[in-house]
Coordinates of C-alpha atoms in Angstrom, one line a residue:
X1 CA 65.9 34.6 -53.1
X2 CA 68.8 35.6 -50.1
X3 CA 69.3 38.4 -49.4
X4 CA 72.7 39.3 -51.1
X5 CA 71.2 38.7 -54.6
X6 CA 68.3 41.3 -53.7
X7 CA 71.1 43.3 -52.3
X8 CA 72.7 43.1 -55.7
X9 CA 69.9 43.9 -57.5
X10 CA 69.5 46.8 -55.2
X11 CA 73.3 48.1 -55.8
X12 CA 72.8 48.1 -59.8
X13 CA 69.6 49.7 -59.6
X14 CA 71.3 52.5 -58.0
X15 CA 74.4 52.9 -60.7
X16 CA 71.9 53.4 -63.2
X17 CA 71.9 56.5 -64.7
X18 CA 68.6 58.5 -65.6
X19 CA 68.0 57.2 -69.0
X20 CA 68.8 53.4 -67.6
X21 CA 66.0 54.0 -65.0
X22 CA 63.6 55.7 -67.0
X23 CA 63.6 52.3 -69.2
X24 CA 63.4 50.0 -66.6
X25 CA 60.5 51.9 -65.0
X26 CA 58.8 52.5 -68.5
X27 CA 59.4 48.6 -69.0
X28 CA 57.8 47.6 -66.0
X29 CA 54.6 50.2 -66.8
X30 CA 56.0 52.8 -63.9
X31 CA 55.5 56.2 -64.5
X32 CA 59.6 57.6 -66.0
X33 CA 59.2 61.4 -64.8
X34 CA 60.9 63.2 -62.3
X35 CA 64.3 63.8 -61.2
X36 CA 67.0 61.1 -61.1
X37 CA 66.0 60.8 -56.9
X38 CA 62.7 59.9 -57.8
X39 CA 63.1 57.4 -60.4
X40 CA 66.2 55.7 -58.3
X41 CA 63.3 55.5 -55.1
X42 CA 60.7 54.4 -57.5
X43 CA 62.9 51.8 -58.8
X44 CA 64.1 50.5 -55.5
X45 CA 60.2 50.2 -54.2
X46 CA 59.7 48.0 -57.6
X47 CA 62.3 45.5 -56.7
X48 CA 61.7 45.3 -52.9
X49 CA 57.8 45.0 -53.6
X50 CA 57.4 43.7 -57.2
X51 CA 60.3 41.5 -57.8
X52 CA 59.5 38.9 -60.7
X53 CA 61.7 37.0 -63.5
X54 CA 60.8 39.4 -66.2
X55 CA 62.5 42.6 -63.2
X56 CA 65.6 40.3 -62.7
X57 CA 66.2 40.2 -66.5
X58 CA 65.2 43.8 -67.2
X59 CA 67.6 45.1 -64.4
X60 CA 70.5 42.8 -65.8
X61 CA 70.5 43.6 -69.2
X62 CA 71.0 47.0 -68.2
X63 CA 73.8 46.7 -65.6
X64 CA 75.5 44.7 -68.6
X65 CA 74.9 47.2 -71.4
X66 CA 76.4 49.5 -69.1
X67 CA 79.1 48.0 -67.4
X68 CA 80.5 45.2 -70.0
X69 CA 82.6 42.4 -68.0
X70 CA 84.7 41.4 -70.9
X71 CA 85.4 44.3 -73.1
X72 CA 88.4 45.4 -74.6
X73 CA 87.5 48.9 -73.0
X74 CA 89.2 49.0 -69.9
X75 CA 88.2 51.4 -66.5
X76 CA 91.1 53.7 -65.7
X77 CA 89.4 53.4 -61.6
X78 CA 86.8 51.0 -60.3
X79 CA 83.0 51.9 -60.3
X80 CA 82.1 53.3 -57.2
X81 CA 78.5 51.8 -57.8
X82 CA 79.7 48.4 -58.1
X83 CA 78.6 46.2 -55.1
X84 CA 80.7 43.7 -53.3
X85 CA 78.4 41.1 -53.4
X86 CA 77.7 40.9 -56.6
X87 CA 81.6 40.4 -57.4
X88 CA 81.0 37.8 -54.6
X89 CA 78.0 36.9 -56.7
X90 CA 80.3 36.6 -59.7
X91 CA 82.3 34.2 -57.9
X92 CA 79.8 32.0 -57.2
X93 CA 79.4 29.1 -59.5
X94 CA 75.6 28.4 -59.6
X95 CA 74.5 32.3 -59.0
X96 CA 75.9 33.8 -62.2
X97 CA 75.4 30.7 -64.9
X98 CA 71.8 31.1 -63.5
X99 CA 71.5 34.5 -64.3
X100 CA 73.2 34.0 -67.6
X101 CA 71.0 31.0 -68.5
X102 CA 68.0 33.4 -67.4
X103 CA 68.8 36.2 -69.6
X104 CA 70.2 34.7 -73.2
X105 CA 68.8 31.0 -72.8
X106 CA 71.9 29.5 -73.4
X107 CA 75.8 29.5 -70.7
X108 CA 77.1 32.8 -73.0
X109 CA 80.2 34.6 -70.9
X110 CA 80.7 37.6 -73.2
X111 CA 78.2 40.7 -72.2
X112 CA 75.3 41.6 -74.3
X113 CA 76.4 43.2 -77.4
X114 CA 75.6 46.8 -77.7
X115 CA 73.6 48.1 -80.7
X116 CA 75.5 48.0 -83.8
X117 CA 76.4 51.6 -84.1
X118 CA 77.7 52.4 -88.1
X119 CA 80.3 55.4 -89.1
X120 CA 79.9 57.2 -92.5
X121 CA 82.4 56.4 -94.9
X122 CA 84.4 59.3 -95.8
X123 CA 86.0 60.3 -99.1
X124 CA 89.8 60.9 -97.8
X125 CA 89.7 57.5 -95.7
X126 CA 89.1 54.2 -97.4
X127 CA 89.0 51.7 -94.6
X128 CA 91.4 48.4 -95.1
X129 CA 90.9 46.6 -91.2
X130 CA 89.0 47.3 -88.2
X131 CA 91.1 46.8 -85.3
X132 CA 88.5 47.8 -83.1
X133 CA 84.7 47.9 -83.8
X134 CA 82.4 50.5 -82.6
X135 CA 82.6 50.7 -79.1
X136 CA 80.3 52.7 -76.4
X137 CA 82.2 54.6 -74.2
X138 CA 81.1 53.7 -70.5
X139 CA 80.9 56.3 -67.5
X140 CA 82.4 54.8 -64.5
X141 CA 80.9 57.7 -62.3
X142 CA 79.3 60.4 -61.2
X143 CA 82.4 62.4 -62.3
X144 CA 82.3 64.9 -65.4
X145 CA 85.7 63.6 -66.5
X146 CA 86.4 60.0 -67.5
X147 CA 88.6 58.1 -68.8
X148 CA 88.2 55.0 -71.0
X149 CA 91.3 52.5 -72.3
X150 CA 91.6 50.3 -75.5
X151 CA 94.4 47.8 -75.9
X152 CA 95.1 46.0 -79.4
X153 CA 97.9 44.4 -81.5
X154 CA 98.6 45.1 -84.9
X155 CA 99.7 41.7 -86.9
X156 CA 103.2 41.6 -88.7
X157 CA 101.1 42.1 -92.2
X158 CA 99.8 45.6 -90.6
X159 CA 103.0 46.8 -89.3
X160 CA 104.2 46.5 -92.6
X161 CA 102.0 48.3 -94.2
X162 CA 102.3 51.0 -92.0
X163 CA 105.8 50.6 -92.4
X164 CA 106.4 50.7 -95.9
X165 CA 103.8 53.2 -96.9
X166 CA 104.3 56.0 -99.1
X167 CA 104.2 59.4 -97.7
X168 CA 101.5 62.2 -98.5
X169 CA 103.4 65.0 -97.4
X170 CA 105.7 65.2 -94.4
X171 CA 105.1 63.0 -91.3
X172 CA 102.3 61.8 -93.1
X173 CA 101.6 58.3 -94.3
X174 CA 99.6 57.0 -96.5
X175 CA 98.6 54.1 -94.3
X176 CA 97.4 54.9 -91.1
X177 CA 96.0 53.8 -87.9
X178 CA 93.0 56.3 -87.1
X179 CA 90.2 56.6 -83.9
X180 CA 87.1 57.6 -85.0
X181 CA 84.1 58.8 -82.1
X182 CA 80.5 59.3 -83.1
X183 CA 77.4 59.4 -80.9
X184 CA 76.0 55.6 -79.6
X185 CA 72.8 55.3 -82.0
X186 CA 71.9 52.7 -84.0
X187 CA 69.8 54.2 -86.4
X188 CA 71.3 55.1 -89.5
X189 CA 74.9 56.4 -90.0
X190 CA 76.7 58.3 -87.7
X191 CA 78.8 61.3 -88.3
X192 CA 82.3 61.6 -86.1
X193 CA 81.6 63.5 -83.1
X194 CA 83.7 64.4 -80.5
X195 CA 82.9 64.7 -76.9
X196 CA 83.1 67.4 -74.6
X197 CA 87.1 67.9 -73.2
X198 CA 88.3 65.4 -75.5
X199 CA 92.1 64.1 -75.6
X200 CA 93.7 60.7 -76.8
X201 CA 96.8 59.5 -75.5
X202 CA 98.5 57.1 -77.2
X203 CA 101.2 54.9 -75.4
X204 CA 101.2 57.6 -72.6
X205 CA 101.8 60.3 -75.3
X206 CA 99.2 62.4 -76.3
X207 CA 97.9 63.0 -79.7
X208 CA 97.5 65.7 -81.5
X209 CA 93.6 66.2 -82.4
X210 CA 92.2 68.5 -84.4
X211 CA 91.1 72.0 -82.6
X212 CA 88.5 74.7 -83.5
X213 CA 88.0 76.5 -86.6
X214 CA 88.3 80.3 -86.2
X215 CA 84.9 82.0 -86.6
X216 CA 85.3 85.5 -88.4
X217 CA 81.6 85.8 -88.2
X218 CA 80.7 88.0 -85.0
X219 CA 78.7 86.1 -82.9
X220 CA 79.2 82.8 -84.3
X221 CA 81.5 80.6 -82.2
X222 CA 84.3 78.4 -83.4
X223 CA 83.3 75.1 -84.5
X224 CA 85.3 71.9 -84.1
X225 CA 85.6 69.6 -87.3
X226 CA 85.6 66.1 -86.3
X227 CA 87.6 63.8 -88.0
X228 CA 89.4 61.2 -87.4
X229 CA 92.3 60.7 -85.0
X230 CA 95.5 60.2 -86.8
X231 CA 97.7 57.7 -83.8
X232 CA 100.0 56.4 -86.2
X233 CA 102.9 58.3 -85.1
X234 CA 102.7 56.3 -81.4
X235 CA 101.7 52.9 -82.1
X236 CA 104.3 50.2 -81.5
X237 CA 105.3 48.8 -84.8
X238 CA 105.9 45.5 -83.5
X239 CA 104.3 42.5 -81.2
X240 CA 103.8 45.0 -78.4
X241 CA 100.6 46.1 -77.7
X242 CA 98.9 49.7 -77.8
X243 CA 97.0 51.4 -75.4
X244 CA 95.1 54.8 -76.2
X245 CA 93.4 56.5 -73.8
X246 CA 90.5 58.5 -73.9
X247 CA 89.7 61.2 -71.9
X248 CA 86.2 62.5 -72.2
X249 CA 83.4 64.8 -70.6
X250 CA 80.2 62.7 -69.1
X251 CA 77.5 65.1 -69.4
X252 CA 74.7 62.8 -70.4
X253 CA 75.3 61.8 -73.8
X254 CA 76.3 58.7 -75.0
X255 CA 79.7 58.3 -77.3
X256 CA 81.1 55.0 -79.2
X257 CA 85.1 54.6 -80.7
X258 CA 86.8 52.5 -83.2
X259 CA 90.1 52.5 -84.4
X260 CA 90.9 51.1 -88.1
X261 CA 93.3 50.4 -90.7
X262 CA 92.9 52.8 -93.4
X263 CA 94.4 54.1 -96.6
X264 CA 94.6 58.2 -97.1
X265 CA 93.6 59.9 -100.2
X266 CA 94.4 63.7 -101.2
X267 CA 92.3 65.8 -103.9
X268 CA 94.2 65.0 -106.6
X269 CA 93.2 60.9 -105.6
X270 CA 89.6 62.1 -105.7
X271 CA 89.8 64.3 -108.6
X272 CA 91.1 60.9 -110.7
X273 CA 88.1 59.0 -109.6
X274 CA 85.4 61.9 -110.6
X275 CA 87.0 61.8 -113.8
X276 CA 86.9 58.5 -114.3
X277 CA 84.0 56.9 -112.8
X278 CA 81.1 60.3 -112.7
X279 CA 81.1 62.0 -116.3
X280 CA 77.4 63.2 -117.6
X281 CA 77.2 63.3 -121.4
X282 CA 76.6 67.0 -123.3
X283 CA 73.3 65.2 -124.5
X284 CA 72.4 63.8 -121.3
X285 CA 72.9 67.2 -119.9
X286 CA 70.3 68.8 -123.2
X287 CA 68.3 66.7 -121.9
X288 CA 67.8 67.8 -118.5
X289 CA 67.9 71.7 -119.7
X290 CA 64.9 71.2 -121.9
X291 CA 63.1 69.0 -118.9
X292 CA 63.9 71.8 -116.5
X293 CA 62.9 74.9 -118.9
X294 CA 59.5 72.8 -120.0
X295 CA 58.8 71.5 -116.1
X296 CA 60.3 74.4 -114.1
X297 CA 57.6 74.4 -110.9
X298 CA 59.2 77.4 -109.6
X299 CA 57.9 79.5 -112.3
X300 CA 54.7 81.0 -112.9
X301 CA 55.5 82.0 -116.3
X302 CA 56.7 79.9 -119.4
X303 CA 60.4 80.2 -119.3
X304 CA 62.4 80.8 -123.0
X305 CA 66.0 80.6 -121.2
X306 CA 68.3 80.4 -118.5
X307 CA 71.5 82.2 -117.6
X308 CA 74.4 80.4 -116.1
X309 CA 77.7 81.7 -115.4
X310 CA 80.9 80.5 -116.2
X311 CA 83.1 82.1 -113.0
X312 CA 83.2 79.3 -109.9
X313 CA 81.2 80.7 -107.1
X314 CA 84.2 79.4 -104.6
X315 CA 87.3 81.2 -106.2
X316 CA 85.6 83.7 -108.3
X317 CA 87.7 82.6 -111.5
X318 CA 87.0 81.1 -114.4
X319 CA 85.8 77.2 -114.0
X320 CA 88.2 74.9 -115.2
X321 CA 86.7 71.4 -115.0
X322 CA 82.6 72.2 -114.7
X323 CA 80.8 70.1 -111.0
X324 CA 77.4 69.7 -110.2
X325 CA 76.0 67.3 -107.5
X326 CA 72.8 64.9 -109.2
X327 CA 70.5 66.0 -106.4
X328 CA 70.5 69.6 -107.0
X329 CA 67.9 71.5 -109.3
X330 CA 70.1 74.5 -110.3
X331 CA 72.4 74.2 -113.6
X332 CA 75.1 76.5 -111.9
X333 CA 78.6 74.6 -111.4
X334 CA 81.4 74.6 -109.4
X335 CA 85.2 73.9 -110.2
X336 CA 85.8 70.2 -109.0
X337 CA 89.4 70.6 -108.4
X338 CA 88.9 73.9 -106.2
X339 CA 85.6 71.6 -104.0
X340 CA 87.8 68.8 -103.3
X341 CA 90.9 71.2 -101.9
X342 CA 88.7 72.6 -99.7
X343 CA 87.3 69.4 -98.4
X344 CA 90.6 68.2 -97.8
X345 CA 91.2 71.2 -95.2
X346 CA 88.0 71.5 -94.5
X347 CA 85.5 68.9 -95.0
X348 CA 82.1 70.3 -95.0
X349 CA 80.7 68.6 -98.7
X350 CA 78.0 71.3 -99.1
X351 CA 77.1 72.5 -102.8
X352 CA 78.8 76.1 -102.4
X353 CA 75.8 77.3 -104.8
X354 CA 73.0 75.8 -103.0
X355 CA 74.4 75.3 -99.4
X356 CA 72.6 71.8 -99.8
X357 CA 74.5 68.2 -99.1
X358 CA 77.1 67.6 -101.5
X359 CA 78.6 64.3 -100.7
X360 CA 81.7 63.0 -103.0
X361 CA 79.4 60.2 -104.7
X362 CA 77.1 62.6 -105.9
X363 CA 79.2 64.7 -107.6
X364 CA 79.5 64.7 -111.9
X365 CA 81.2 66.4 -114.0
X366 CA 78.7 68.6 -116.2
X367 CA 79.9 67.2 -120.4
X368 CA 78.3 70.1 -121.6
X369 CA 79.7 72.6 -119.5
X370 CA 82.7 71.4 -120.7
X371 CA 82.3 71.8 -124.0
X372 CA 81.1 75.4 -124.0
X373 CA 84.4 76.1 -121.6
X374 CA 86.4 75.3 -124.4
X375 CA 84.2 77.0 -127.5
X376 CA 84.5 80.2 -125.5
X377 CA 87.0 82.5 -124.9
X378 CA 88.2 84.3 -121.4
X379 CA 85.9 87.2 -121.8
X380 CA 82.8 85.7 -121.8
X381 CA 81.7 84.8 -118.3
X382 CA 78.0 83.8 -118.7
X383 CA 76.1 82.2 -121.0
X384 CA 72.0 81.7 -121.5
X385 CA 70.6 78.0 -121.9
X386 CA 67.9 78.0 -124.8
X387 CA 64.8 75.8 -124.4
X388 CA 65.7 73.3 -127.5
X389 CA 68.5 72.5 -125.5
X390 CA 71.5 74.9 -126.9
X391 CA 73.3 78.1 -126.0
X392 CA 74.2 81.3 -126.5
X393 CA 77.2 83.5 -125.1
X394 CA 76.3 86.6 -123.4
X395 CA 78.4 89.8 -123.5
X396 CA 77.9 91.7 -120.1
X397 CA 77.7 95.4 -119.6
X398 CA 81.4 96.1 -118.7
X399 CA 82.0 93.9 -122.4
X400 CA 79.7 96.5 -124.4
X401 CA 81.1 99.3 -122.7
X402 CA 84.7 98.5 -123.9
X403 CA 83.1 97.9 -127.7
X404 CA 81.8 101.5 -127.5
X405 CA 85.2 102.3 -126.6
X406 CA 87.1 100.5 -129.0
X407 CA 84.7 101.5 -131.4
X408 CA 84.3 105.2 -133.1
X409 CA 80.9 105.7 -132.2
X410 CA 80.5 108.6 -129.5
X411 CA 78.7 107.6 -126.5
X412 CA 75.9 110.0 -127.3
X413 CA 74.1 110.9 -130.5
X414 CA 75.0 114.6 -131.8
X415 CA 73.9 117.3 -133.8
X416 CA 75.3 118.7 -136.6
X417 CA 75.1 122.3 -136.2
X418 CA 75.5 123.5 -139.7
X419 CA 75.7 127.4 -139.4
X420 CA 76.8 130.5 -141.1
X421 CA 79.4 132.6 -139.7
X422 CA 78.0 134.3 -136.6
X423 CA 81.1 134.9 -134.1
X424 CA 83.8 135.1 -135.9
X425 CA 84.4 130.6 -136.8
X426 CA 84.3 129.2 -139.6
X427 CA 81.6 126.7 -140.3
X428 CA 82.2 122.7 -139.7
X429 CA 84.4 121.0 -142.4
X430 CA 82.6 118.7 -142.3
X431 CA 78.9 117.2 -140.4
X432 CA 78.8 114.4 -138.3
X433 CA 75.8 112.0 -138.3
X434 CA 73.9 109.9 -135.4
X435 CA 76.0 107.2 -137.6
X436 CA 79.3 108.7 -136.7
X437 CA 79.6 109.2 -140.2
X438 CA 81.0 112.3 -142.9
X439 CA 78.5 113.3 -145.3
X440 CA 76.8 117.0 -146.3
X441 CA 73.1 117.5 -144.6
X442 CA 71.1 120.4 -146.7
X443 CA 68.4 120.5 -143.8
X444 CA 68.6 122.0 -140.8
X445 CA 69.1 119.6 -137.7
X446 CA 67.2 119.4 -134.3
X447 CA 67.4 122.8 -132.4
X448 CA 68.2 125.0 -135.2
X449 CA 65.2 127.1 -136.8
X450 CA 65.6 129.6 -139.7
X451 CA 69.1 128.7 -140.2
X452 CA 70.2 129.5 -136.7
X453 CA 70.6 127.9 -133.6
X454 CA 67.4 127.9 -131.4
X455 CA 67.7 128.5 -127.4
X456 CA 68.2 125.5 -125.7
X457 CA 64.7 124.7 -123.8
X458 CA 64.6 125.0 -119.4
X459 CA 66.7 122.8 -117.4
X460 CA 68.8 121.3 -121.0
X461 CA 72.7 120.9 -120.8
X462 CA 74.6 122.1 -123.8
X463 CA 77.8 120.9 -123.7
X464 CA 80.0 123.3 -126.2
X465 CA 82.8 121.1 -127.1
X466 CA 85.3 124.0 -128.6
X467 CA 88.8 124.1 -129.1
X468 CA 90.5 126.3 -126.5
X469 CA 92.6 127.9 -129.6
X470 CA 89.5 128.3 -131.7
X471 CA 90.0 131.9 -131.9
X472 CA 93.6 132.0 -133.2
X473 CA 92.3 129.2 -135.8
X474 CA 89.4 131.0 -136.9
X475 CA 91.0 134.4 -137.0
X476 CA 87.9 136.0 -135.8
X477 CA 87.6 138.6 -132.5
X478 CA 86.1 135.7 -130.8
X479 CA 86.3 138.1 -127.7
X480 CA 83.7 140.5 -128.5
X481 CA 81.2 138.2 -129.9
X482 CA 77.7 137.5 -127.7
X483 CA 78.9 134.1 -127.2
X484 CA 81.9 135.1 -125.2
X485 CA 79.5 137.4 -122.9
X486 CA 77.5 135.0 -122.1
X487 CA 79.6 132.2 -120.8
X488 CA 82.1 135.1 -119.3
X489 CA 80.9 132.8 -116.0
X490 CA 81.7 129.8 -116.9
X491 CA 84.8 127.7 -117.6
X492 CA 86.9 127.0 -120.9
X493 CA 85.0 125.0 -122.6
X494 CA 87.5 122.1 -123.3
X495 CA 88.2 119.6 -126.3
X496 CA 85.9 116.4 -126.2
X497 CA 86.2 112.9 -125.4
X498 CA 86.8 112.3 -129.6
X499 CA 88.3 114.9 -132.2
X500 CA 85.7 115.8 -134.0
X501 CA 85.2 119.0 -135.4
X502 CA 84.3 122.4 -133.7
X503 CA 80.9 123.4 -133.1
X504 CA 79.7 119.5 -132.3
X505 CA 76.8 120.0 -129.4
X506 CA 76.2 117.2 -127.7
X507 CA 72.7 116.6 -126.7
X508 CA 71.6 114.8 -123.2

């Protein structure tokens, strides 16, 4: 081999960056440790001492993944690790189809694909065309800043689309042209994810894309939700073509793009398709109540009902249209129409009850939750599931409190004190049972022996609920009785909480 084609070789070896070079060495059986110095010397003794077929191949295939020579991603400045002889090299007829022949077996001029990278769908987007396909964004230096450039065409059928799209709310259409990042891995589906000092410029006019959430946690920084890049507003409507340019921080990891066709949805889009298309029945619902009080594994004892409650755990408010997501154990709901508002500001699709995954296609709407929304009335806010399957409502404490009230029950049971004239009053007109109820009583109640009222015992409150005009009623010198002397320290006694008669003791 000359020497310019081992001087090539040389060149890409050292553009590579560390995770290039750690699988070329680890290919090749070479120890991958060390800092980037080390692996670019190890490298470099490999191909002056060991140079082979299965090196040449190894070393290309990288160089390509890495710096595509037909790729609608363009570099804003040349690589400064790009040799001159191997542009000569490119020049050459016999050199390159050699090299190409060598790596794919067959005269191929496009570069080696990357790995197919795939996005999550998302609920608000529903993709129509993809203009661009998932595309790794390529550093093209050492520097910390780069910039990477994408030119396409949208057909007259497109433009028109665009064009005569609805819109969702000002400035907003329907239809739209949106860039979507993610991280460059093939496994699975990636989430969008933006890089480090993003910004898109469209048409050399820069986007708006979306900034950081305030955090009102202390100690919690802002985070960034990453969607997609609305660029609608700057495209060229017409035959022209588009450039967006991406600006983006290099600090080691790897980031893909793609730009689509897509048409928007709002809440109440989503709302219409839960309805229609994720119901569960009020039977199949039974159902899974009497499996989950028979086979509840979190419980060590036999369980004979659970309480759910009626108020959304998002708002606070009564639920109006009962959610649950299939992969959660709990029987608690949320108010659909509430969960999809807030995922269309802020999309985060976590069960607000659970803080588990709760991704759009997953959600139902609970049939028997439902029903019991409508059989109840306001005040009842939580009801208890029963083990063969039905309900009951459940009155909470602020509920019986206003029954007490409404009620003409006291709040404590009484005693009748029926007594002769000792001070000066009258006798009660009439007694007043633990029932709250008129009627005569010929023997003598709790605390009174021989016919008069017994001292109270230590450390007992005796609350004497007297008029404060009892002595001009009774007509009696209530002043000079032994009742007065005693309580000369004390304060007025005062009329109770409900008329009932004088001389009513309350007992604690």
């Amino acid at each position: 081999m000359n020497d310019s084609h081992h001087s090539s070789i040389e060149n890409m070896v050292k553009s590579f960056r560390v995770s290039d070079l750690q699988t070329l060495l680890a290919s090749m059986g070479r120890s991958k440790s060390g800092l980037k110095q080390d692996l670019v010397g190890r490298a470099l003794r490999l191909v002056q001492t060991e140079y082979s077929p299965e090196l040449l191949k190894n070393v290309r295939q990288l160089y390509e993944s890495r710096f595509p020579r037909t790729s609608s991603w363009l570099a804003a400045r040349r690589p400064e690790g790009l040799p001159v002889s191997y542009t000569a090299l490119g020049s050459t007829p016999s050199a390159p189809s050699q090299g190409v022949e060598y790596l794919n077996g067959i005269s191929k001029p496009m570069a080696t694909p990357a790995p197919e990278v795939k996005l999550v769908p998302l609920p608000f987007y529903q993709t129509l065309e993809t203009l661009l396909p998932p595309t790794e964004l390529i550093a093209q230096n050492n520097e910390k800043l780069q910039d990477s450039q994408c030119i396409f065409e949208l057909s007259p059928s497109q433009a028109d689309q665009i064009r005569n799209a609805s819109e969702l709310r000002p400035g907003i259409r329907s239809i739209q042209v949106v860039l979507r990042i993610c991280y460059t891995d093939s496994i699975g589906v990636q989430e969008d994810q933006y890089p480090p000092n993003i910004a898109v410029k469209v048409n050399q006019s820069y986007c708006h894309v979306p900034g950081y959430y305030p955090s009102n946690k202390p100690g919690v920084e802002p985070r960034r939700p990453c969607r997609p890049v609305n660029v609608t507003p700057w495209l060229h409507l017409s035959s022209l073509s588009n450039r967006v340019t991406v600006t983006w921080g290099n600090f080691g990891k790897r980031y893909s793009v793609a730009v689509y066709l897509v048409r928007m949805y709002t809440a109440s889009d989503l709302f219409s398709q839960l309805k229609h298309s994720s119901l569960e029945t009020a039977e199949r619902c039974r159902e899974r109540i009497q499996d989950k009080l028979r086979f509840d594994p979190e419980s060590e004892i036999a369980t004979t009902g659970l309480r759910v409650s009626l108020i959304c755990p998002l708002v606070k408010m009564r639920i109006g249209v009962p959610c649950r997501v299939l992969t959660c154990a709990h029987l608690q709901c949320f108010d659909a129409v509430f969960f999809l508002q807030m995922n269309e500001k802020k999309p985060t699709w976590t069960c607000p009850v659970c803080d588990k995954p709760a991704p759009f296609e997953l959600l139902t709407i609970d049939g028997l939750m439902s029903e019991i929304l409508k059989e109840t009335n306001e005040e009842i806010e939580e009801i208890e599931y029963l083990t063969d399957g039905s309900w009951e409502p459940i009155n909470d404490d602020k509920e019986k409190e206003k029954e007490r009230e409404r009620s003409d029950t006291p709040e404590y049971p009484t005693v009748d004190m029926c007594v002769p004239e000792t001070n000066g009053h009258s006798p009660a007109h009439s007694s007043t049972s633990l029932s709250g109820k008129s009627g005569g009583s010929s023997a003598p109640a709790a605390g009174v022996v021989g016919g008069a009222p017994a001292a109270p015992p230590s450390g007992a409150v005796v609350d004497l609920t007297l008029d404060s005009s009892s002595e001009e009623e009774g007509g009696g010198a209530g002043g000079d009785s032994e009742d007065t002397d005693d309580s000369a320290d004390s304060p007025a006694p005062k009329r109770g909480r409900y008329n009932y008669d004088k001389d009513l003791v309350t007992a604690y």
